[in-house]
Each structure stands twice: as C-alpha cells, then as structure tokens.
Short mmCIF file of C-alpha atoms and ligand atoms in Angstrom, two decimals:
data_model
loop_
_atom_site.label_atom_id
_atom_site.label_comp_id
_atom_site.label_asym_id
_atom_site.label_seq_id
_atom_site.Cartn_x
_atom_site.Cartn_y
_atom_site.Cartn_z
CA MET A 1 12.77 -22.56 -76.56
CA PRO A 2 13.03 -19.68 -79.05
CA GLU A 3 11.08 -20.50 -82.20
CA SER A 4 13.54 -18.41 -84.15
CA SER A 5 17.03 -19.22 -85.29
CA ILE A 6 17.56 -15.61 -86.31
CA ASN A 7 18.97 -13.39 -83.61
CA PRO A 8 19.15 -9.68 -84.41
CA TRP A 9 21.95 -9.07 -81.92
CA SER A 10 24.38 -11.85 -82.72
CA SER A 11 27.39 -11.40 -84.98
CA THR A 12 27.20 -14.88 -86.46
CA PRO A 13 26.77 -14.50 -90.19
CA SER A 14 26.12 -16.81 -93.12
CA LEU A 15 22.67 -18.06 -92.48
CA ASP A 16 21.61 -20.34 -95.28
CA VAL A 17 19.47 -17.78 -97.06
CA GLU A 18 17.09 -20.06 -98.91
CA LYS A 19 16.54 -22.35 -95.97
CA THR A 20 15.88 -19.43 -93.66
CA PHE A 21 13.46 -17.87 -96.15
CA ALA A 22 11.52 -21.11 -96.50
CA GLU A 23 11.42 -21.61 -92.75
CA PHE A 24 10.04 -18.17 -91.98
CA GLY A 25 7.78 -17.69 -94.98
CA ILE A 26 9.82 -14.99 -96.72
CA ASP A 27 9.13 -15.01 -100.45
CA PRO A 28 11.65 -14.47 -103.25
CA ILE A 29 11.49 -11.03 -104.85
CA ALA A 30 12.26 -12.20 -108.41
CA PRO A 31 8.65 -13.01 -109.46
CA ILE A 32 7.51 -9.49 -108.54
CA LEU A 33 10.21 -7.56 -110.34
CA SER A 34 8.24 -7.34 -113.57
CA GLU A 35 5.73 -5.14 -111.73
CA LEU A 36 8.36 -2.44 -111.29
CA PRO A 37 8.78 0.25 -113.94
CA GLU A 38 12.56 0.01 -113.48
CA ILE A 39 14.59 -2.70 -111.76
CA PRO A 40 17.47 -1.37 -109.66
CA TYR A 41 20.85 -3.09 -109.91
CA PHE A 42 20.68 -4.44 -106.36
CA MET A 43 17.57 -6.42 -107.23
CA ARG A 44 18.90 -7.46 -110.64
CA ARG A 45 22.10 -8.76 -109.10
CA GLY A 46 20.38 -10.79 -106.41
CA ILE A 47 21.53 -8.63 -103.48
CA VAL A 48 17.98 -7.74 -102.41
CA VAL A 49 16.46 -11.20 -102.68
CA GLY A 50 13.53 -11.69 -100.33
CA GLN A 51 10.29 -9.93 -99.46
CA ARG A 52 7.06 -9.97 -97.53
CA ASP A 53 4.13 -8.24 -99.25
CA TYR A 54 6.29 -6.29 -101.67
CA LEU A 55 3.55 -6.42 -104.32
CA PRO A 56 1.54 -3.48 -102.88
CA ILE A 57 4.78 -1.48 -102.82
CA ALA A 58 5.66 -2.33 -106.42
CA ARG A 59 2.13 -1.36 -107.45
CA ALA A 60 2.33 1.90 -105.51
CA ILE A 61 5.54 2.71 -107.35
CA ARG A 62 4.00 1.87 -110.70
CA ASN A 63 0.70 3.66 -110.08
CA ARG A 64 2.33 6.58 -108.26
CA THR A 65 0.12 6.12 -105.21
CA PRO A 66 1.37 7.03 -101.72
CA PHE A 67 3.60 4.69 -99.76
CA TYR A 68 6.17 5.03 -97.00
CA LEU A 69 9.64 3.75 -96.56
CA LEU A 70 10.96 3.38 -93.05
CA THR A 71 14.12 1.78 -91.83
CA GLY A 72 16.70 2.35 -89.15
CA PHE A 73 20.31 2.19 -88.08
CA MET A 74 21.66 1.33 -84.68
CA PRO A 75 24.48 3.81 -84.02
CA SER A 76 26.80 1.36 -82.30
CA GLY A 77 29.92 2.41 -84.23
CA HIS A 78 31.07 4.36 -87.28
CA PRO A 79 29.06 3.61 -90.44
CA HIS A 80 30.97 1.45 -92.93
CA LEU A 81 30.60 -0.14 -96.36
CA GLY A 82 28.41 -2.85 -94.83
CA HIS A 83 25.69 -0.21 -94.32
CA LEU A 84 25.83 1.21 -97.81
CA MET A 85 23.45 -1.29 -99.43
CA LEU A 86 20.56 -0.42 -97.17
CA MET A 87 21.22 3.27 -97.66
CA LYS A 88 21.02 2.84 -101.43
CA GLU A 89 17.76 0.91 -101.12
CA ILE A 90 16.34 3.77 -99.07
CA VAL A 91 17.37 6.44 -101.53
CA TRP A 92 16.12 4.46 -104.53
CA HIS A 93 12.67 3.91 -103.04
CA VAL A 94 12.36 7.56 -102.13
CA GLN A 95 13.25 8.43 -105.72
CA GLN A 96 10.47 6.05 -106.76
CA GLY A 97 7.94 8.05 -104.77
CA ALA A 98 8.17 6.83 -101.16
CA THR A 99 7.85 9.24 -98.30
CA GLY A 100 11.06 8.32 -96.51
CA TYR A 101 11.71 7.94 -92.79
CA VAL A 102 15.01 6.97 -91.20
CA THR A 103 15.27 6.28 -87.50
CA ILE A 104 18.49 6.31 -85.52
CA ALA A 105 18.05 3.53 -82.98
CA ASP A 106 19.86 5.14 -80.09
CA ARG A 107 17.59 3.46 -77.56
CA GLU A 108 18.70 0.10 -78.92
CA ALA A 109 22.40 1.06 -78.94
CA TYR A 110 22.10 2.31 -75.36
CA ALA A 111 20.13 -0.68 -74.08
CA VAL A 112 21.79 -3.51 -75.98
CA ARG A 113 25.30 -2.26 -76.71
CA GLY A 114 25.77 -0.04 -73.68
CA LEU A 115 26.73 3.08 -75.62
CA SER A 116 26.52 6.51 -74.04
CA TRP A 117 23.95 8.96 -75.41
CA GLU A 118 26.85 11.15 -76.48
CA LYS A 119 28.39 8.38 -78.61
CA CYS A 120 24.98 7.49 -80.05
CA ARG A 121 24.58 11.08 -81.13
CA GLU A 122 28.02 11.26 -82.70
CA TYR A 123 27.63 8.00 -84.67
CA GLY A 124 24.01 8.74 -85.50
CA LYS A 125 25.01 11.98 -87.17
CA GLU A 126 27.58 10.13 -89.25
CA TYR A 127 24.92 7.75 -90.52
CA LEU A 128 22.74 10.67 -91.46
CA SER A 129 25.53 12.40 -93.34
CA CYS A 130 26.09 9.20 -95.37
CA LEU A 131 22.42 9.15 -96.26
CA TYR A 132 22.34 12.76 -97.30
CA ALA A 133 25.55 12.26 -99.27
CA LEU A 134 23.68 9.63 -101.28
CA GLY A 135 20.88 12.09 -101.98
CA PHE A 136 18.34 11.07 -99.32
CA GLU A 137 15.37 13.38 -98.92
CA GLY A 138 12.97 12.68 -96.12
CA LYS A 139 12.43 12.64 -92.38
CA THR A 140 14.90 11.44 -89.81
CA TYR A 141 14.77 11.19 -86.04
CA PHE A 142 16.58 9.80 -83.04
CA GLN A 143 14.34 7.39 -81.08
CA SER A 144 15.22 8.93 -77.73
CA LYS A 145 14.10 12.38 -78.85
CA ASN A 146 10.77 11.43 -80.40
CA ASN A 147 7.97 11.60 -77.83
CA ARG A 148 5.20 10.62 -80.17
CA LEU A 149 7.17 7.52 -81.08
CA LYS A 150 7.67 6.64 -77.43
CA ASP A 151 3.93 6.99 -76.75
CA LEU A 152 3.20 4.73 -79.69
CA ALA A 153 5.73 2.20 -78.36
CA PHE A 154 3.90 2.20 -75.03
CA GLU A 155 0.56 1.56 -76.72
CA ALA A 156 2.07 -1.19 -78.86
CA ALA A 157 3.46 -2.74 -75.68
CA THR A 158 -0.11 -3.53 -74.60
CA LYS A 159 -0.22 -6.04 -77.48
CA VAL A 160 2.81 -8.15 -76.49
CA ASN A 161 3.66 -10.25 -73.48
CA PHE A 162 6.89 -11.74 -72.21
CA SER A 163 6.21 -15.25 -73.40
CA GLU A 164 5.94 -13.94 -76.97
CA LEU A 165 9.21 -12.04 -76.58
CA ASN A 166 10.76 -15.16 -75.21
CA ALA A 167 9.49 -17.22 -78.15
CA ILE A 168 10.67 -14.76 -80.77
CA TYR A 169 13.97 -13.54 -79.31
CA GLY A 170 14.91 -16.12 -76.73
CA PHE A 171 14.59 -13.55 -73.95
CA SER A 172 15.06 -14.94 -70.47
CA PRO A 173 14.31 -13.71 -66.95
CA GLU A 174 17.80 -12.13 -67.02
CA THR A 175 17.07 -9.98 -70.08
CA ALA A 176 17.12 -6.28 -69.21
CA LEU A 177 13.79 -4.50 -69.40
CA ALA A 178 15.40 -1.81 -71.56
CA HIS A 179 16.23 -4.47 -74.15
CA ALA A 180 12.55 -5.35 -74.41
CA ASP A 181 11.81 -1.63 -74.55
CA SER A 182 14.15 -1.23 -77.52
CA VAL A 183 12.26 -4.00 -79.33
CA ILE A 184 8.89 -2.33 -78.87
CA THR A 185 10.45 0.98 -79.89
CA GLN A 186 11.44 -0.61 -83.18
CA VAL A 187 7.87 -1.85 -83.61
CA ALA A 188 6.72 1.73 -83.08
CA ASP A 189 9.31 2.97 -85.59
CA ILE A 190 7.83 0.73 -88.25
CA LEU A 191 4.26 1.90 -87.58
CA TYR A 192 5.21 5.50 -87.01
CA PRO A 193 4.79 6.89 -90.56
CA GLN A 194 1.18 5.69 -90.59
CA VAL A 195 0.55 7.51 -87.32
CA GLU A 196 2.26 10.73 -88.28
CA GLY A 197 0.56 10.63 -91.68
CA GLU A 198 -2.37 8.71 -93.16
CA PRO A 199 -2.33 4.90 -93.26
CA ALA A 200 -0.55 3.64 -96.39
CA PRO A 201 1.62 0.68 -97.43
CA THR A 202 4.98 0.89 -95.69
CA LEU A 203 8.17 -0.73 -96.89
CA VAL A 204 10.82 -1.70 -94.36
CA PRO A 205 14.02 -2.74 -96.12
CA VAL A 206 16.28 -4.74 -93.80
CA GLY A 207 18.87 -7.47 -93.59
CA ILE A 208 17.47 -10.86 -92.78
CA ASP A 209 18.64 -10.62 -89.15
CA GLN A 210 15.88 -8.06 -88.57
CA ASP A 211 13.05 -10.36 -89.65
CA PRO A 212 11.94 -11.21 -86.09
CA HIS A 213 11.10 -7.52 -85.62
CA ILE A 214 9.18 -7.51 -88.88
CA ARG A 215 7.13 -10.55 -87.87
CA LEU A 216 6.39 -9.09 -84.47
CA THR A 217 5.33 -5.75 -85.96
CA ARG A 218 3.09 -7.32 -88.60
CA GLY A 219 1.31 -9.21 -85.84
CA ILE A 220 0.91 -6.08 -83.73
CA ALA A 221 -0.31 -4.01 -86.69
CA ASN A 222 -3.07 -6.59 -87.17
CA LYS A 223 -3.94 -6.65 -83.47
CA PHE A 224 -4.56 -2.91 -83.67
CA ARG A 225 -7.14 -3.36 -86.43
CA MET A 226 -10.86 -3.14 -85.59
CA PHE A 227 -11.97 -5.19 -88.60
CA ILE A 228 -10.89 -8.08 -90.78
CA VAL A 229 -11.83 -7.64 -94.43
CA GLU A 230 -11.81 -10.81 -96.53
CA GLU A 231 -12.82 -11.74 -100.03
CA ARG A 232 -15.22 -14.69 -99.99
CA ASP A 233 -17.07 -16.52 -102.71
CA GLY A 234 -18.97 -13.70 -104.44
CA TYR A 235 -18.95 -11.25 -101.55
CA ILE A 236 -16.70 -9.34 -99.15
CA SER A 237 -16.85 -10.19 -95.48
CA VAL A 238 -16.13 -7.51 -92.89
CA ARG A 239 -15.73 -8.96 -89.42
CA SER A 240 -15.41 -6.95 -86.26
CA LYS A 241 -12.59 -7.84 -83.87
CA ASN A 242 -13.15 -5.16 -81.29
CA ALA A 243 -14.94 -2.43 -83.22
CA PRO A 244 -17.53 -0.23 -81.51
CA ASP A 245 -21.12 -0.80 -82.74
CA SER A 246 -21.16 2.65 -84.29
CA ALA A 247 -18.32 1.59 -86.63
CA LEU A 248 -20.24 -1.46 -87.80
CA ASP A 249 -23.30 0.72 -88.41
CA ALA A 250 -21.24 3.18 -90.42
CA ILE A 251 -20.03 0.38 -92.68
CA LYS A 252 -23.57 -0.87 -93.22
CA LYS A 253 -24.59 2.64 -94.16
CA ALA A 254 -21.75 3.06 -96.64
CA PHE A 255 -22.76 -0.02 -98.63
CA PRO A 256 -26.49 -0.08 -99.43
CA TYR A 257 -26.59 -3.79 -100.34
CA ALA A 258 -24.71 -4.89 -97.25
CA LYS A 259 -26.23 -7.44 -94.89
CA LYS A 260 -25.50 -6.86 -91.25
CA TYR A 261 -25.24 -9.75 -88.80
CA GLU A 262 -24.03 -10.04 -85.23
CA GLY A 263 -20.40 -8.85 -85.42
CA HIS A 264 -20.02 -9.01 -89.17
CA ILE A 265 -21.26 -7.59 -92.44
CA ASP A 266 -21.39 -9.25 -95.86
CA ILE A 267 -21.12 -6.96 -98.86
CA ARG A 268 -22.01 -7.88 -102.42
CA GLY A 269 -21.46 -5.82 -105.52
CA ALA A 270 -18.35 -3.97 -104.30
CA GLY A 271 -14.64 -4.56 -104.86
CA CYS A 272 -12.36 -5.68 -102.05
CA ASP A 273 -10.09 -2.66 -102.44
CA ASP A 274 -13.01 -0.24 -102.19
CA VAL A 275 -14.41 -1.98 -99.13
CA SER A 276 -10.97 -2.08 -97.47
CA ALA A 277 -10.46 1.63 -98.09
CA LYS A 278 -13.87 2.54 -96.69
CA VAL A 279 -13.39 0.31 -93.65
CA ARG A 280 -10.04 1.98 -92.95
CA GLU A 281 -11.62 5.40 -93.21
CA ILE A 282 -14.36 4.45 -90.75
CA GLU A 283 -11.85 2.83 -88.42
CA ARG A 284 -9.87 6.08 -88.33
CA VAL A 285 -12.97 8.17 -87.64
CA CYS A 286 -13.78 5.84 -84.75
CA GLY A 287 -10.35 6.37 -83.21
CA GLY A 288 -8.46 3.37 -84.65
CA TYR A 289 -5.12 3.37 -86.48
CA ALA A 290 -6.26 1.24 -89.45
CA PHE A 291 -2.69 0.17 -90.16
CA TYR A 292 -1.58 -1.44 -93.37
CA THR A 293 0.47 -4.50 -92.48
CA PRO A 294 4.07 -3.41 -93.12
CA SER A 295 5.97 -4.90 -96.08
CA SER A 296 9.65 -5.77 -96.09
CA THR A 297 12.57 -6.62 -98.32
CA TYR A 298 15.66 -8.59 -97.34
CA HIS A 299 19.16 -8.08 -98.64
CA ILE A 300 22.09 -10.42 -98.28
CA PHE A 301 25.09 -9.04 -96.41
CA LEU A 302 28.27 -7.71 -97.91
CA PRO A 303 30.87 -10.09 -96.48
CA GLY A 304 33.72 -8.66 -94.44
CA LEU A 305 37.17 -8.66 -96.01
CA THR A 306 38.20 -11.37 -93.57
CA GLY A 307 35.38 -13.70 -94.61
CA GLY A 308 32.51 -13.58 -92.08
CA LYS A 309 30.29 -10.60 -91.44
CA MET A 310 31.46 -7.04 -91.96
CA SER A 311 31.18 -5.97 -88.37
CA SER A 312 32.36 -3.15 -86.13
CA SER A 313 33.67 -5.75 -83.70
CA ILE A 314 36.22 -6.99 -86.29
CA PRO A 315 38.15 -3.90 -87.51
CA GLU A 316 40.00 -5.81 -90.25
CA SER A 317 36.69 -6.96 -91.74
CA LEU A 318 35.40 -3.53 -92.61
CA ILE A 319 36.14 -0.36 -94.47
CA SER A 320 34.66 2.67 -92.78
CA PHE A 321 33.89 5.92 -94.54
CA PHE A 322 36.61 7.60 -92.50
CA GLU A 323 39.47 5.23 -93.32
CA PRO A 324 42.72 6.85 -94.58
CA GLU A 325 43.75 5.80 -98.08
CA ALA A 326 46.77 3.75 -96.99
CA VAL A 327 44.63 1.70 -94.61
CA VAL A 328 42.00 1.12 -97.31
CA ARG A 329 44.66 -0.17 -99.69
CA LYS A 330 46.19 -2.40 -97.07
CA LYS A 331 42.84 -3.89 -96.08
CA VAL A 332 41.79 -4.55 -99.67
CA MET A 333 45.17 -6.10 -100.52
CA SER A 334 44.88 -8.49 -97.57
CA GLY A 335 41.21 -9.34 -98.27
CA LEU A 336 40.14 -12.95 -98.59
CA THR A 337 39.86 -13.91 -102.27
CA GLY A 338 38.56 -16.86 -104.22
CA GLY A 339 42.00 -17.33 -105.72
CA ARG A 340 44.03 -20.55 -105.86
CA MET A 341 47.06 -21.55 -103.83
CA THR A 342 49.59 -20.97 -106.62
CA LEU A 343 49.77 -18.77 -109.68
CA GLU A 344 50.04 -21.85 -111.89
CA GLU A 345 46.81 -23.25 -110.46
CA GLN A 346 45.09 -19.91 -110.83
CA ARG A 347 45.98 -19.82 -114.54
CA ARG A 348 44.89 -23.42 -115.04
CA LEU A 349 41.70 -23.53 -112.95
CA GLY A 350 40.72 -19.89 -112.69
CA GLY A 351 39.50 -18.19 -109.50
CA GLU A 352 36.14 -18.51 -107.73
CA PRO A 353 34.60 -15.03 -107.81
CA ASN A 354 31.48 -15.99 -105.89
CA LYS A 355 33.64 -16.97 -102.93
CA CYS A 356 35.77 -13.83 -103.19
CA THR A 357 35.10 -10.97 -100.75
CA LEU A 358 36.56 -8.51 -103.24
CA TYR A 359 34.45 -9.70 -106.14
CA LEU A 360 31.42 -9.27 -103.91
CA LEU A 361 32.57 -5.80 -102.92
CA ASN A 362 32.73 -4.95 -106.62
CA MET A 363 29.36 -6.52 -107.26
CA PHE A 364 27.69 -4.74 -104.34
CA HIS A 365 29.15 -1.30 -104.85
CA MET A 366 32.28 -0.63 -106.80
CA VAL A 367 31.33 -1.68 -110.34
CA THR A 368 27.99 -0.27 -111.38
CA ASP A 369 28.25 -1.25 -115.04
CA ASP A 370 26.92 -4.80 -115.58
CA ALA A 371 29.16 -5.46 -118.60
CA GLU A 372 32.26 -4.43 -116.68
CA LEU A 373 31.32 -6.68 -113.79
CA ALA A 374 30.67 -9.60 -116.13
CA GLU A 375 34.12 -9.04 -117.62
CA ILE A 376 35.77 -9.26 -114.18
CA HIS A 377 33.83 -12.45 -113.53
CA ARG A 378 34.93 -13.93 -116.83
CA LYS A 379 38.57 -12.99 -116.45
CA CYS A 380 38.63 -14.41 -112.94
CA CYS A 381 37.04 -17.74 -113.93
CA SER A 382 39.28 -18.15 -116.95
CA GLY A 383 42.43 -17.40 -114.96
CA GLU A 384 43.27 -14.43 -117.18
CA ILE A 385 43.76 -12.09 -114.27
CA THR A 386 45.77 -12.61 -111.10
CA CYS A 387 44.37 -11.80 -107.70
CA GLY A 388 47.19 -9.33 -107.12
CA GLN A 389 46.23 -7.22 -110.10
CA CYS A 390 42.52 -7.61 -109.48
CA LYS A 391 42.94 -6.48 -105.87
CA ARG A 392 44.95 -3.43 -106.91
CA GLU A 393 42.20 -2.44 -109.33
CA THR A 394 39.60 -2.95 -106.63
CA ALA A 395 41.61 -0.86 -104.17
CA ASP A 396 41.77 1.96 -106.74
CA ARG A 397 38.00 1.84 -107.12
CA VAL A 398 37.40 1.89 -103.39
CA VAL A 399 39.80 4.77 -102.85
CA ALA A 400 38.18 6.80 -105.63
CA PHE A 401 34.71 6.03 -104.34
CA LEU A 402 35.57 7.02 -100.77
CA LYS A 403 37.27 10.24 -101.80
CA ASP A 404 34.20 11.41 -103.67
CA PHE A 405 31.82 10.12 -101.01
CA LYS A 406 33.71 11.72 -98.14
CA GLU A 407 33.48 15.11 -99.82
CA LYS A 408 29.73 14.70 -100.18
CA MET A 409 29.47 13.61 -96.55
CA ASP A 410 31.30 16.71 -95.40
CA VAL A 411 28.87 18.93 -97.29
CA ALA A 412 25.93 16.93 -95.92
CA ALA A 413 27.19 17.10 -92.32
CA GLU A 414 26.47 20.82 -92.31
CA ARG A 415 22.78 20.10 -92.87
CA ILE A 416 22.44 17.99 -89.76
CA GLU A 417 21.35 19.60 -86.54
CA VAL A 418 20.93 17.33 -83.57
N1 LIG B 1 17.48 -2.84 -85.15
C1 LIG B 1 18.02 -2.17 -86.30
C2 LIG B 1 19.53 -2.46 -86.39
O1 LIG B 1 20.06 -3.11 -85.56
C3 LIG B 1 17.78 -0.70 -86.27
C4 LIG B 1 16.33 -0.29 -86.34
C5 LIG B 1 15.66 0.41 -85.39
C6 LIG B 1 15.41 -0.50 -87.39
N2 LIG B 1 14.39 0.65 -85.77
C7 LIG B 1 14.20 0.11 -86.99
C8 LIG B 1 15.48 -1.17 -88.63
C9 LIG B 1 13.06 0.06 -87.79
C10 LIG B 1 14.33 -1.21 -89.43
C11 LIG B 1 13.14 -0.60 -89.00
O2 LIG B 1 20.17 -2.03 -87.31
FE1 SF4 B 2 38.72 -12.44 -106.47
FE2 SF4 B 2 39.79 -11.06 -108.43
FE3 SF4 B 2 41.08 -13.15 -107.38
FE4 SF4 B 2 38.94 -13.52 -108.86
S1 SF4 B 2 40.86 -12.66 -109.52
S2 SF4 B 2 39.38 -14.50 -106.91
S3 SF4 B 2 37.70 -11.75 -108.33
S4 SF4 B 2 40.58 -11.23 -106.36
#
C-alpha cells in the first residue's frame, strides 16, 4: 500500500491543505516570515503557505549568504496562468540573492506523458520565455541534455530500491522503468546545484503534489552524507556513517579539544555551525558530496475557471499565454464565481469571494495592490457589485496583463537557444 495520498501525476485537485501538511510533517510558513527582510505578496496573501526547513533560506536571504533555488517544469503542454505563481516565486528568490536553476523535465514528460522529444523542446522553450519575461536570471537546462545530471541520477539510484518507490508513489510491477528513471532524475535535479557548485542550502519551491519527490530527495541527500553532526548536552557529536578513517582523523585534527572514539568524535568548546562547516569541508576533500538537506516551500494551486485544477487536460479551465483576446474574455465571463443564484439574492447576501475562481485569479495575479484587492472583497461580500461587472473588470485586467506579458515573452524567446 502506498504510504502517500499525494500523487504527483494525478489531476485530482483540492487536497485538504492543512490535513495534508499535518500528515506529512510540512510546517506553516507564517511563523518564519518575520525572519525575511521583505515579505512578498504571495506569502502575505497565504498563497505560499507551507515549508520544510525554510529557516536556513530566510537567514541566507537576510545575511546575504549563498543559497540556491532549483525547481522544474514538466513540458507536457503550453505554459498557462497556473504556472505563473511558481515562476514568480523563482524570480523573487533570485532577486533576494539565490543562484537560480530551472530544469525542464523533458525526461518526465517523455516517460510519463508520452510526449515526443520535439514537443518537449517546443513547450520547454515556451516555459523558459515566460521565465525570462518575468526577469529570471540564472541557469536553465533540459534534463535529457545534461550528462552530469544523468550521472548524478545514476549515483542517486544506488540509494533507492523498488519497495521504497512502491511505498512512496504506489509503483507496481507494471510501472515502466522510465517512470522510475524520471523520479530519480528529479532527485538529481534537486541536488544538482550543490554538485555543480559548492554545497549550500537549496530551496525547491513546488506545489504540494511534488512533496513525495522532496521527501525522497531529502532522504537520499542524507544517505550520501559521511557524518551526522548533532548538538548534545554541552558538546557536539560527530558520528561516522560510512566515512573513511582518514576523514575522522582530519576532524580530530581540526578541533584540538576533540575526543575521538570508535566511529565518533565528541567536540567541546565549538559551535555547531562551525563544526558542521568543517565537517562538510573534510567530507568534500575525502570525495563526498556533503549535501545540505534541501528545503522546500509549498504553494496552493490557482483553481481552474471551471472549478477544479487548472490543467492542460481541461482546456476550458485554463488561460494560456497564447490565448487570443476574444477567447480570454469568453473564458473569464464563463468562469465559476461565488455569486448567488439571482441578482436579488446577490444584493441581499453578497457573494462568496473565497469560493470564486475569478476572485482567486485576482488575488493570485491580477490585482497586486492589497487595498484594491480588499476593496473587491468588500464590494463582493456586501453585494455592491454584480458578478457580471466584476467579471468584465477581471477580463480587462487579464487581457491587459497578457498583452504586456506576451510582448516580453517574444523579446525573451530570442534569448533562448536549444
Ligand atoms: N515533476 C515536476 C512537475 O511535474 C517537474 C520537476 C522536475 C521538478 N524536476 C524538478 C520540480 C525538480 C521541482 C524540482 O512539474
Ligand atoms: Fe466573484 Fe466578483 Fe462575483 Fe464576487 S462579485 S463572486 S468576486 S465574480
């Protein structure tokens, strides 16, 4: 039986966010926000809500120390508004000092969705032009073209067996080997910045459906470590997992007051951060990767205009970046609202913005000014505005946004060579 109720490849939406977080040990992001020098609107508005180990990332932002951001897109169709949130999270973190990496998961699209390499390339380039249009600066690659990544995936594959894959993803004897390969490629993606560069905290912003990959990768990152460093009562314990003796000796040498025992060293009079840094350095010299366990954030999904998930498999649910104006207007005008059955009821009871796909579209992307958004919320709840008018205003915003964005994408497309 799969231990997980999250399946990265299903199109069923609306997981109960809080319940899922509690079940899988994802923490809320709110308590950490005060660590950030500036809180972006998507965290303020509760769109990016969950995290694992975001504290080291927030501190790296505040202290201007190095960290990476890596995330990816599966090029299984044209990019659409449902992808925009993640792209903004990427760009914001890079502006906050992250070294950014974006992977185009063409191996996954080929293995799991059956797309041709040609289609993967075409869609992948579209994703990249969206990112550049938003101002992304950083590294990008297609999985299938990155040999170092594929070697890393192979090494990582020595740390997983089929019963684990079965437990995490519900894989069965019928699952294609390439599907498993795409999973381990994603693991390698997440560790890749620390292999191409020096080890450093790495943030992986994702939607909650990707959490199984995060859990798997965090486990594998730890399995790669030679040592476990732990703060104990009054001292730091450094335990060897599979470190060569020479590495243990080097640690003893680096800390004069250290006591060396069989397979572990106890260090007094040094801080945990200093010991951890030194241990990583020695691990690297001895041929290890010394990975930081990757951190993650989780955003809720922009609902599709038809209610459920905004998904390429339901054309009416989404607005792509290539949609002609008339189609955009038509889709917005037929979007599912939180309005009442009759105009009279709407005036009397007001609408329900939090159940309205168009309100959420405004909250996610179309209304950046908090006061303006609050005013829409108020007018909706008090019944002062009708859905018809509100939808027309939303359509105008979307059309204006797309016009500007499309121009930027066209400029960006010229930068992309694949
Ligand atoms: N599986 C992700 C998706 O379906 C794409 C992806 C590939 C990814 N590699 C990644 C996401 C690494 C985050 C980190 O969209
Ligand atoms: Fe949605 Fe606007 Fe109608 Fe309120 S008034 S339910 S926000 S469309």
